[in-house]
Short mmCIF file of C-alpha atoms and ligand atoms in Angstrom, two decimals:
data_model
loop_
_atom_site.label_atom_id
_atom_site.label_comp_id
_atom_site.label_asym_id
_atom_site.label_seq_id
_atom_site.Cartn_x
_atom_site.Cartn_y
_atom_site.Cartn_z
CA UNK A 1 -30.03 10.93 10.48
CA UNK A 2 -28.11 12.67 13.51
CA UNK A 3 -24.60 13.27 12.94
CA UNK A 4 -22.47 10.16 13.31
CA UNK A 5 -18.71 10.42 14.11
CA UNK A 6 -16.36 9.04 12.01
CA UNK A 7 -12.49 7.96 13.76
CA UNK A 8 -9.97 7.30 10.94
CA UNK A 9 -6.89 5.47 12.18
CA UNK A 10 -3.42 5.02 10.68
CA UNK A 11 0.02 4.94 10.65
CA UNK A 12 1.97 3.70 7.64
CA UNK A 13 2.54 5.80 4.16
CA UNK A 14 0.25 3.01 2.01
CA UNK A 15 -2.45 3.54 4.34
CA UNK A 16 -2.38 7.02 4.32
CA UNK A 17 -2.54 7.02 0.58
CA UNK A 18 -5.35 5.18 0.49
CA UNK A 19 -7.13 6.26 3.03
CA UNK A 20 -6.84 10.26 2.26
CA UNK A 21 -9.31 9.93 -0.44
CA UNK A 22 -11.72 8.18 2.37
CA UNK A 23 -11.22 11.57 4.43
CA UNK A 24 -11.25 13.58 1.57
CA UNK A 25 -15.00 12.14 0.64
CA UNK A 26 -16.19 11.97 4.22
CA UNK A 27 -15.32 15.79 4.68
CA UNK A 28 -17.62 16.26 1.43
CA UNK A 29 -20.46 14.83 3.76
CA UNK A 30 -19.89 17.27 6.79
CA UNK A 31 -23.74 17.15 6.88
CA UNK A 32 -24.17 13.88 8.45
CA UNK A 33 -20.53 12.71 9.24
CA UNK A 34 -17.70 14.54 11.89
CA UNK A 35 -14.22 12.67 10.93
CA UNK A 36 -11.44 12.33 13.56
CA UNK A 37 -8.28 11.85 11.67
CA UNK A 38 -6.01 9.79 14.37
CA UNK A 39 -2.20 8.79 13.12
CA UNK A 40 -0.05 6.24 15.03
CA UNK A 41 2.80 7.63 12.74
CA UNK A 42 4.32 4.09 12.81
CA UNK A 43 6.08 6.02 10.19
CA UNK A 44 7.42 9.05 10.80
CA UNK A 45 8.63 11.07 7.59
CA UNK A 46 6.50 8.61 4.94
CA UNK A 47 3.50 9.22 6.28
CA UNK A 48 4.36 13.12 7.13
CA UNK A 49 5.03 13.34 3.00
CA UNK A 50 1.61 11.60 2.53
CA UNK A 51 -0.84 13.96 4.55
CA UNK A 52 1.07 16.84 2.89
CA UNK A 53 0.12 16.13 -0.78
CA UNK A 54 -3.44 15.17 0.71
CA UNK A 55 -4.12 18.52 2.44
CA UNK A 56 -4.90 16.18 5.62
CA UNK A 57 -4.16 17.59 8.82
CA UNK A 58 -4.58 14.91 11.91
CA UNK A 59 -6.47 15.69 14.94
CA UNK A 60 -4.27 13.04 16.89
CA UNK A 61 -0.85 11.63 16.63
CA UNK A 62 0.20 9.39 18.78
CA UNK A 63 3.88 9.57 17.59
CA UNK A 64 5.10 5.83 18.29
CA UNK A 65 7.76 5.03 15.97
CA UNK A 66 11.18 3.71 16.84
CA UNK A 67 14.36 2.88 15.08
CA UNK A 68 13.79 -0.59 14.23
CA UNK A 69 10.81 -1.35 15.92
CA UNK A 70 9.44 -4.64 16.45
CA UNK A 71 6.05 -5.84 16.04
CA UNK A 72 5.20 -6.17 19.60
CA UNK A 73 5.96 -2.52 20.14
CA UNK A 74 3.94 -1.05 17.74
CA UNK A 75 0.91 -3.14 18.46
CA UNK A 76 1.14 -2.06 22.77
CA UNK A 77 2.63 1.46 21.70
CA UNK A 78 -0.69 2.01 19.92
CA UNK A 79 -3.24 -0.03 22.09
CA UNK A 80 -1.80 2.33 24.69
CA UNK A 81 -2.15 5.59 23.08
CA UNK A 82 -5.49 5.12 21.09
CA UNK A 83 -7.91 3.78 24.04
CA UNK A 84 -8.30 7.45 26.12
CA UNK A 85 -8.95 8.44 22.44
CA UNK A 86 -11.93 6.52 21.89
CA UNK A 87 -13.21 7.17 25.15
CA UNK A 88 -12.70 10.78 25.17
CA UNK A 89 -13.98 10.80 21.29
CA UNK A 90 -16.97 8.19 21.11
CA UNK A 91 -16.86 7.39 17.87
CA UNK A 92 -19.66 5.66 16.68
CA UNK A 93 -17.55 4.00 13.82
CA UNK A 94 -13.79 3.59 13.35
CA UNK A 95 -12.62 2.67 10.15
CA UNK A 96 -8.76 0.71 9.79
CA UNK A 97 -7.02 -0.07 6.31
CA UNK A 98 -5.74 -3.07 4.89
CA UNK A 99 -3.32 -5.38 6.91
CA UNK A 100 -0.55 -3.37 8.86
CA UNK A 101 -0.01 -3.30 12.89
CA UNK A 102 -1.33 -0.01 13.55
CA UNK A 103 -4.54 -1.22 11.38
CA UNK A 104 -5.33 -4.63 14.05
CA UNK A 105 -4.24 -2.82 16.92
CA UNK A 106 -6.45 0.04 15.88
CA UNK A 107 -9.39 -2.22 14.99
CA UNK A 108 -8.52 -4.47 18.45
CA UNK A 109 -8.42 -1.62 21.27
CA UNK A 110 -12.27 -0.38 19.24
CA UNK A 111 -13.46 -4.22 19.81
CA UNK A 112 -12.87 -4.08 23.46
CA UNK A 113 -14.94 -0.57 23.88
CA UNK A 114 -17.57 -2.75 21.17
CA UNK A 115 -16.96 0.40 18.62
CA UNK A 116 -18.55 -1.01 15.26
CA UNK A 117 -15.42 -1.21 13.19
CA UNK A 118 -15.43 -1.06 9.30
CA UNK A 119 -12.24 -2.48 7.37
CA UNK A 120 -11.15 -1.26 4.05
CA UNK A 121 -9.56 -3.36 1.78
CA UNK A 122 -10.88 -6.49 3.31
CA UNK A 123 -11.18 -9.80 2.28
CA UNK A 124 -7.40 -10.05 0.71
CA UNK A 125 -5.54 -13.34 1.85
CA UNK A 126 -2.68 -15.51 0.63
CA UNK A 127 -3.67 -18.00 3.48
CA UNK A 128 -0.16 -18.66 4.38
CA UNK A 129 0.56 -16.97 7.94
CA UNK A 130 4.04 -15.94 6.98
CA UNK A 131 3.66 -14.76 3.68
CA UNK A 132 3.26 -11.88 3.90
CA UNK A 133 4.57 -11.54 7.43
CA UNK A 134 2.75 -10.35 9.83
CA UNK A 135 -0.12 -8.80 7.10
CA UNK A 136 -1.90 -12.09 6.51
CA UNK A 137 -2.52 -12.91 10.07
CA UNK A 138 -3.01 -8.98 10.71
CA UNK A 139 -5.85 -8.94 7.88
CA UNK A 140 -7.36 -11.51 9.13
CA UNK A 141 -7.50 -10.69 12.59
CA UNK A 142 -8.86 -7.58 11.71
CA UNK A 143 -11.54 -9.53 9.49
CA UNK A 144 -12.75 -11.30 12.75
CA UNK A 145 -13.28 -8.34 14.22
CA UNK A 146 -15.10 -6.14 11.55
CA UNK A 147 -18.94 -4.99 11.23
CA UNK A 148 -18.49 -3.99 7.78
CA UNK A 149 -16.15 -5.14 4.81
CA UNK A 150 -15.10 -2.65 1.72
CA UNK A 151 -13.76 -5.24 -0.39
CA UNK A 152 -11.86 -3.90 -3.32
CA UNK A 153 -13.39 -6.69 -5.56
CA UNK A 154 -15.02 -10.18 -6.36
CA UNK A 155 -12.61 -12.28 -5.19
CA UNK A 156 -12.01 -10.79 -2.24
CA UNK A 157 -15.54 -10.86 -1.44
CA UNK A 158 -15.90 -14.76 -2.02
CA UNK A 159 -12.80 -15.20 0.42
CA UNK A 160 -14.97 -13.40 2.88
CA UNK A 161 -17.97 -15.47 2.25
CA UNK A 162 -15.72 -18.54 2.31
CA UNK A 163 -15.19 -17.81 5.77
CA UNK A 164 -18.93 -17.13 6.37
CA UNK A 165 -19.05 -13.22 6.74
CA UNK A 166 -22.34 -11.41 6.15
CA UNK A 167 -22.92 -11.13 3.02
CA UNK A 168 -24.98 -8.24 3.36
CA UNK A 169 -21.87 -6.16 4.94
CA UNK A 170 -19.57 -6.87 2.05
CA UNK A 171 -19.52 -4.65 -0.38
CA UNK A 172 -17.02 -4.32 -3.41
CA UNK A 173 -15.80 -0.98 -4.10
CA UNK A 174 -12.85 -1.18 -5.75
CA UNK A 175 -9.60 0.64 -4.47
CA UNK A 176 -9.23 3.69 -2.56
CA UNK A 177 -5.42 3.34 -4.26
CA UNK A 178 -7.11 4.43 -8.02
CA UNK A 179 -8.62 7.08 -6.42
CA UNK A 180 -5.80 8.53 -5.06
CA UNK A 181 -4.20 8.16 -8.59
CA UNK A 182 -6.65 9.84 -10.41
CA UNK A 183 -6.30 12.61 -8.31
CA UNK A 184 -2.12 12.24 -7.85
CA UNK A 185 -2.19 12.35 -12.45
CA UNK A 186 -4.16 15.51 -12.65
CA UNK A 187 -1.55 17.13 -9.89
CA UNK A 188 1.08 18.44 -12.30
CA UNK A 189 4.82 18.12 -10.26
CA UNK A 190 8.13 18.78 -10.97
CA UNK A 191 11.03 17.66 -9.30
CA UNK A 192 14.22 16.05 -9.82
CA UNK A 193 13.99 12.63 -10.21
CA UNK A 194 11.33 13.94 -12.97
CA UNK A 195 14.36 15.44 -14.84
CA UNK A 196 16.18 12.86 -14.92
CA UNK A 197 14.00 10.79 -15.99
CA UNK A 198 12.64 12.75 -18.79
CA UNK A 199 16.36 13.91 -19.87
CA UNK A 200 17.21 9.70 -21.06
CA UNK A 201 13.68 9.34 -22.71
CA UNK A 202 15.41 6.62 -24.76
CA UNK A 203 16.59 4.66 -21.54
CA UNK A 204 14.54 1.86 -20.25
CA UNK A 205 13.63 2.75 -16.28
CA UNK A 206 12.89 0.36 -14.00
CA UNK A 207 11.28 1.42 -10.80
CA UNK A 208 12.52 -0.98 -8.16
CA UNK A 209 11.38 -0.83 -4.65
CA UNK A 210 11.28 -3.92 -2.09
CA UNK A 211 10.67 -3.43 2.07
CA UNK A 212 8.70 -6.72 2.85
CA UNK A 213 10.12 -8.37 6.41
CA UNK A 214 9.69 -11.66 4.66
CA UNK A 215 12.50 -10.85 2.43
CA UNK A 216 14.74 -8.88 4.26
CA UNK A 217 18.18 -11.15 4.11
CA UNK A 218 19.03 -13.22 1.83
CA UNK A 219 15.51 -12.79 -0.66
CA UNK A 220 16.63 -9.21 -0.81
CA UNK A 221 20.19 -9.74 -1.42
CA UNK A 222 19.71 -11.90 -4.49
CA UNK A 223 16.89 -9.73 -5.99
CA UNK A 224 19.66 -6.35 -5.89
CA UNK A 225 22.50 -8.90 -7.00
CA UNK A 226 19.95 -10.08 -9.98
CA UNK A 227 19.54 -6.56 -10.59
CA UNK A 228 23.06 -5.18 -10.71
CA UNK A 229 23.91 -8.67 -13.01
CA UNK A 230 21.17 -7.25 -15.41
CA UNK A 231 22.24 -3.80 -15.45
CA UNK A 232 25.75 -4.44 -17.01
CA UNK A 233 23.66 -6.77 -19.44
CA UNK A 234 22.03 -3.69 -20.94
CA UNK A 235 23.49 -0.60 -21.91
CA UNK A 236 19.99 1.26 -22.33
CA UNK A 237 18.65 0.44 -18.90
CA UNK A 238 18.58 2.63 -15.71
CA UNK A 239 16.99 1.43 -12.89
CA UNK A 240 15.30 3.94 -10.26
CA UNK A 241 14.99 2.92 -6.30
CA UNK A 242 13.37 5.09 -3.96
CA UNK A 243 14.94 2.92 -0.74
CA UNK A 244 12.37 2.69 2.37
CA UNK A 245 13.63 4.28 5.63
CA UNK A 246 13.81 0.92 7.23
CA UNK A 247 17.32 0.62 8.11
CA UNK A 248 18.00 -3.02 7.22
CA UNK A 249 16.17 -1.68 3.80
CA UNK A 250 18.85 1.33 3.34
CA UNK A 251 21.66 -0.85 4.53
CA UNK A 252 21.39 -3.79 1.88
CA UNK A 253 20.66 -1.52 -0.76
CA UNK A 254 23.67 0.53 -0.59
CA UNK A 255 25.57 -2.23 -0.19
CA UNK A 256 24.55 -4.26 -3.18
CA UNK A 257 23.14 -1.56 -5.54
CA UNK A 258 25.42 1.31 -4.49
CA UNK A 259 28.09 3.09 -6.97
CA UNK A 260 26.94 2.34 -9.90
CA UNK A 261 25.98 5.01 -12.56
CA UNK A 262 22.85 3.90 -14.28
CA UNK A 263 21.41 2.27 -10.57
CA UNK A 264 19.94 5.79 -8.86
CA UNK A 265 18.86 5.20 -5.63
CA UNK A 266 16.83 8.24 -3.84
CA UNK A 267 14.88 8.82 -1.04
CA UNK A 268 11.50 7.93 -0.58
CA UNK A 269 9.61 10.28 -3.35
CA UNK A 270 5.95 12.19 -2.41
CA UNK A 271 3.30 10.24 -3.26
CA UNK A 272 2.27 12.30 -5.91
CA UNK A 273 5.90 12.34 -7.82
CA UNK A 274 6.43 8.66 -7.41
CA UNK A 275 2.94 7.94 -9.76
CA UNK A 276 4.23 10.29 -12.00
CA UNK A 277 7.92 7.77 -11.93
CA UNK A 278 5.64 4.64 -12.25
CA UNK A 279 4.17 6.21 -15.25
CA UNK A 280 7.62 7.03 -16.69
CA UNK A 281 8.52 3.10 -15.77
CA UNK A 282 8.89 0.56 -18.60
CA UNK A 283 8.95 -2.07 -15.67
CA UNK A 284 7.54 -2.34 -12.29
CA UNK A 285 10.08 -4.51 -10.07
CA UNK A 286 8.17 -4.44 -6.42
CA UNK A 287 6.97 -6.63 -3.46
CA UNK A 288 5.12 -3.68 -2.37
CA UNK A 289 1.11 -4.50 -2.45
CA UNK A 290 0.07 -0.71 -3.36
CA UNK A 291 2.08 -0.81 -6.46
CA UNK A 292 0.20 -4.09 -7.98
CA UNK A 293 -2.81 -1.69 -7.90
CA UNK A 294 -1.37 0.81 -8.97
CA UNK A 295 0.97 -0.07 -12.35
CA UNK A 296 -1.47 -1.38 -13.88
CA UNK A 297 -3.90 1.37 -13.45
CA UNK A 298 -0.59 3.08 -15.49
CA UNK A 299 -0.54 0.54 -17.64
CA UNK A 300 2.83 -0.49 -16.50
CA UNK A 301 4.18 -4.16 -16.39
CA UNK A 302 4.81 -5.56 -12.72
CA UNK A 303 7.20 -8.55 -11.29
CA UNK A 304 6.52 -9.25 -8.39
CA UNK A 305 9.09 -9.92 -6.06
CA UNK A 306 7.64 -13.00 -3.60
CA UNK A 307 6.06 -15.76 -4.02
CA UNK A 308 2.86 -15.32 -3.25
CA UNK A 309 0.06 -12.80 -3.75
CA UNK A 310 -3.19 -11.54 -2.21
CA UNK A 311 -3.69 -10.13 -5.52
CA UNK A 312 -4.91 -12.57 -7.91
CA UNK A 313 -7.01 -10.18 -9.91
CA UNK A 314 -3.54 -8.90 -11.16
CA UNK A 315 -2.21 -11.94 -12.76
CA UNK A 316 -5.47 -13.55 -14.04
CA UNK A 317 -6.13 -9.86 -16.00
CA UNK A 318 -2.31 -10.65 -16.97
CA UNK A 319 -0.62 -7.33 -15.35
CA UNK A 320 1.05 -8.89 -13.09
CA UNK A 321 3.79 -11.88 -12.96
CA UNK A 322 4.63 -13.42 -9.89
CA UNK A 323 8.70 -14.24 -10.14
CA UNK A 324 10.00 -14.60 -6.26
CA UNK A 325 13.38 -13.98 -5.19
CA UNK A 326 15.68 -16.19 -6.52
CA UNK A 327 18.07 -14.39 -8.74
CA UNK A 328 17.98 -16.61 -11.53
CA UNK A 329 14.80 -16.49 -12.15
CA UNK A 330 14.15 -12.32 -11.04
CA UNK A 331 16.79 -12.15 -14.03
CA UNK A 332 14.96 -14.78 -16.57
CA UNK A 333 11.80 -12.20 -16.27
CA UNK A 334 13.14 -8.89 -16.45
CA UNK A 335 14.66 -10.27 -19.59
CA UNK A 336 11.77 -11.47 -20.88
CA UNK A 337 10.16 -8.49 -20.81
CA UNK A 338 12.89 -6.57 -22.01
CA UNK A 339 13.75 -8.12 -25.05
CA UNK A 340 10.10 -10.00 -26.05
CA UNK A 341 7.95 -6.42 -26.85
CA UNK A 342 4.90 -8.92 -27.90
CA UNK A 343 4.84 -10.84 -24.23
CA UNK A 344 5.56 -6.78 -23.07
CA UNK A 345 2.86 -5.11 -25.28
CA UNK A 346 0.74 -8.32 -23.51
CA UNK A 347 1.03 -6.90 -19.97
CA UNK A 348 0.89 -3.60 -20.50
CA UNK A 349 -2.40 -3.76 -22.54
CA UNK A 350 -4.35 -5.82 -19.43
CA UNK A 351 -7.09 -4.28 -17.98
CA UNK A 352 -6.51 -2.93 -14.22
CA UNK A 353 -9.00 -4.81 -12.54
CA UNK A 354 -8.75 -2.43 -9.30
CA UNK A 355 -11.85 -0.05 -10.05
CA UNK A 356 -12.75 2.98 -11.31
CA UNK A 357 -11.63 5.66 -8.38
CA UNK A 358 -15.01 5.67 -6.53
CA UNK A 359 -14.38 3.49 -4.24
CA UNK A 360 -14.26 6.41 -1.42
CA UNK A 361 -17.65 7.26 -2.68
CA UNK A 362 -18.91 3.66 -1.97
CA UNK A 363 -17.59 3.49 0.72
CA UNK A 364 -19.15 6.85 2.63
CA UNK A 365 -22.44 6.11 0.75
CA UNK A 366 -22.44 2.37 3.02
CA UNK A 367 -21.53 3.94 6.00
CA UNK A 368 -24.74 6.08 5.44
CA UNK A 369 -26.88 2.94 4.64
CA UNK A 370 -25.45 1.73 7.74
CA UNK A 371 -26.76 4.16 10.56
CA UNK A 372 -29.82 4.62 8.34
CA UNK A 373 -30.88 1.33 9.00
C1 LIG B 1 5.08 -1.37 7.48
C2 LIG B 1 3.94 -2.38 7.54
C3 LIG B 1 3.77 -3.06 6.19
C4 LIG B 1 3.65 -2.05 5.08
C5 LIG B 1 4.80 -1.07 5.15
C6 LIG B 1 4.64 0.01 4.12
C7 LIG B 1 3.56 -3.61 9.63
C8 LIG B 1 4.01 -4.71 10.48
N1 LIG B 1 4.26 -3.42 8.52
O1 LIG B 1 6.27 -2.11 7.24
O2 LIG B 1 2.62 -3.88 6.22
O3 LIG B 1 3.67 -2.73 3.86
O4 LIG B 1 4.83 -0.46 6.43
O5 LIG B 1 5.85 0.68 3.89
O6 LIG B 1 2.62 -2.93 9.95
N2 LIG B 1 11.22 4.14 9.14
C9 LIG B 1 11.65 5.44 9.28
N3 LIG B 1 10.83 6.44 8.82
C10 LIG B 1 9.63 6.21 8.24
C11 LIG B 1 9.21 4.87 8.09
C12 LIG B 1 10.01 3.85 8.56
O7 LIG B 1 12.71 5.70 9.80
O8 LIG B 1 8.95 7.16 7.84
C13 LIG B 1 12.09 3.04 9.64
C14 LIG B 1 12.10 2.90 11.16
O9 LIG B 1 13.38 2.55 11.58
C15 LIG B 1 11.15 1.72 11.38
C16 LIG B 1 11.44 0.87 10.17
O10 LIG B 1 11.62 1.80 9.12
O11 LIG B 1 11.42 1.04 12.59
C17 LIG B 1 10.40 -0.15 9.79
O12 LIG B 1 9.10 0.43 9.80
P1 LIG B 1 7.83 -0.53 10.13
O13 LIG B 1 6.59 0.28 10.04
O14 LIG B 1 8.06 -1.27 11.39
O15 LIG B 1 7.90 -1.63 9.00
P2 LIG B 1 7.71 -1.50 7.44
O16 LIG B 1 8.61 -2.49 6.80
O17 LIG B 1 7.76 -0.08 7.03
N1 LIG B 2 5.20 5.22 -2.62
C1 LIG B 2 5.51 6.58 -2.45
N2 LIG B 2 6.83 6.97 -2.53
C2 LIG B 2 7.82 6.08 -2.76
C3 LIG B 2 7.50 4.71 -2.89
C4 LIG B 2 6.18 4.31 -2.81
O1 LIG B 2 4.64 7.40 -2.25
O2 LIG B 2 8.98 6.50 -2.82
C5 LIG B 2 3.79 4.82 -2.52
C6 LIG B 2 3.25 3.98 -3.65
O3 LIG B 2 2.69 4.79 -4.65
C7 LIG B 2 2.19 3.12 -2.97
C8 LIG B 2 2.70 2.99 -1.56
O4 LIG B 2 3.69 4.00 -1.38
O5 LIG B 2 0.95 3.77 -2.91
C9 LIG B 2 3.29 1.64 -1.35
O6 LIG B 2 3.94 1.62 -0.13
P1 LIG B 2 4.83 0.42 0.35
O7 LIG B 2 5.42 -0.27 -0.83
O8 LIG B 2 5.75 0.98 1.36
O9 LIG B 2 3.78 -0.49 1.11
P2 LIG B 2 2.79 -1.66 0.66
O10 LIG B 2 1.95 -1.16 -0.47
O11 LIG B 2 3.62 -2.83 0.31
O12 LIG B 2 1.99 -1.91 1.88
#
């Protein structure tokens, strides 16, 4: 087989976790496969703390993001930048993650130069346009326009076939996010939030973190209100934000969830770190989609702040709960699972049904099977 060039695009920090095992694999291959690495850095610093753990150094960085930038920005800002890229590169695949701007603009601008395009972590829908906003209509979208599907499992597979893809290009491979854990758990770190942590063993952490544009407003005001009501309810629980960089993100949580001596709110931790916080966690409190991969592959309880999820492998294995945003019921849970250790020992015991970290390996070994046909 000659060489075949290989463009990686992305942009956010979830991406680039789960993508730098991809790169990490296809560089293992430099036989038959050249990889491009080519960032949007729709984040800026999140994504800089991600390729530093990974060792991954891009070969193009478009540089795009803007204090509160809206969606239409991102999606011309990297249309713009990528196409000279593709033309000047000639990829003969690019492969986008998941569901985020940079991802369908990436996967878009390679459709209109008819650059084969493979999607990782397809297939994953809620079927509700606006929840979660924009990543269902951004997932799909970037379905449409696919040659070849890594699905991270069954389900998501069948949601592709429901909407007649071919079959033959799906293929399950679990999730790139468990391989980046297994590789995060063997990484031994200190730091500070690590002390702290580890100097209250007794004390019941919960890792909160919460960025979703559906819920920024009032959604994210009563989930910090439930949680500063449920603090003062127990003496022997601390709870542990890392706050996103979004500024509507930093400025609610302060508000709400600032001053208040068992409520630590840091900075967004390196990847490698924050699995070793989840680990730590007694409860997961998130509307993040990495982290309902990844707490259970931890064994670690997650609520799941919205109402709907892509990720109904979760809750039938029983790891996950879905609980919204209302503040009654965000409270109702968290005590649940505080004070019932049977319904506890329950969820932590389910099975993660998000692979077994080879799903890089599956993935590269497709793209193979691909030109080779
Ligand atoms: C984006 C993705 C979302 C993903 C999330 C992961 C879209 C539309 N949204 O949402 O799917 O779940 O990333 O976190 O693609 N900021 C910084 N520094 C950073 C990162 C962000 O300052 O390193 C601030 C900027 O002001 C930026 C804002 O956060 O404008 C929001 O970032 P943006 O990428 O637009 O949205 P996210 O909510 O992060
Ligand atoms: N994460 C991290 N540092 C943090 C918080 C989260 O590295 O302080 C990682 C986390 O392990 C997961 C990813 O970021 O892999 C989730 O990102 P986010 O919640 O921003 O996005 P989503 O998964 O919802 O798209």
């Amino acid at each position: 087989m000659n060489k075949r060039k290989i463009a990686i695009v992305f942009g956010t920090r979830p991406e680039a976790i789960k993508m730098a095992p991809v790169i990490n694999e296809l560089k293992k291959h430099q036989n038959i496969f050249e990889t491009i690495v080519i960032v949007t850095a729709q984040h800026r610093e999140m994504l800089d703390q991600v390729l530093e753990v990974f060792d991954v150094i891009p070969d193009y960085d478009l540089n795009i993001m803007k204090k509160n930038q809206s969606l239409s920005n991102i999606t011309t800002e990297v249309l713009k930048g990528i196409e000279s890229i593709y033309i000047e590169e000639q990829p003969d695949m690019v492969l986008v993650h998941g569901d985020t701007t940079t991802s369908f603009s990436a996967a878009l601008a390679a459709y209109y130069l008819q650059i084969p395009i493979g999607h990782v972590e397809a297939g994953l829908r809620t079927y509700d346009k606006y929840f979660p906003f924009p990543e269902e209509a951004n997932r799909q979208l970037i379905d449409n326009l696919s040659d070849l599907f890594f699905v991270p499992t069954e389900a998501t597979k069948q949601n592709l076939l429901n909407e007649s893809k071919n079959e033959s290009r799906i293929i399950v491979t679990g999730n790139t996010a468990i391989d980046a854990i297994l590789y995060t758990k063997e990484v031994e770190r200190s730091h500070q939030v690590l002390d702290l942590m580890d100097s209250m063993p007794k004390q019941k952490w919960i890792l909160l973190t919460m960025h979703r544009r559906e819920n920024y407003g009032k959604p994210m005001s009563n989930v910090f209100e439930a949680v500063r009501d449920l603090i003062d309810s127990y003496e022997d629980v601390e709870i542990i934000m890392p706050v996103h960089l979004s500024p509507i993100v930093q400025s609610v949580a302060k508000e709400v969830l600032g001053n208040h001596s068992r409520i630590h709110l840091v900075a967004p931790l390196e990847v490698d770190v924050f699995h070793h916080v989840i680990a730590r966690s007694h409860i997961v409190l998130t509307d993040s989609g990495g982290l309902q991969e990844e707490a259970p592959a931890l064994d670690i309880p997650v609520l799941v702040l919205r109402d709907k999820t892509e990720r109904p492998e979760g809750l039938e294995a029983g790891t996950l709960k879905i609980v919204g945003t209302e503040k009654e019921n965000v409270v109702k849970h968290v005590k649940l699972l505080i004070e019932d250790s049977g319904k506890y020992n329950q969820m932590a015991a389910a099975e993660n049904p998000y692979g077994d970290g080879k799903a890089s390996y599956k993935i590269i070994k497709e793209i193979e099977d691909y030109f080779s046909e």
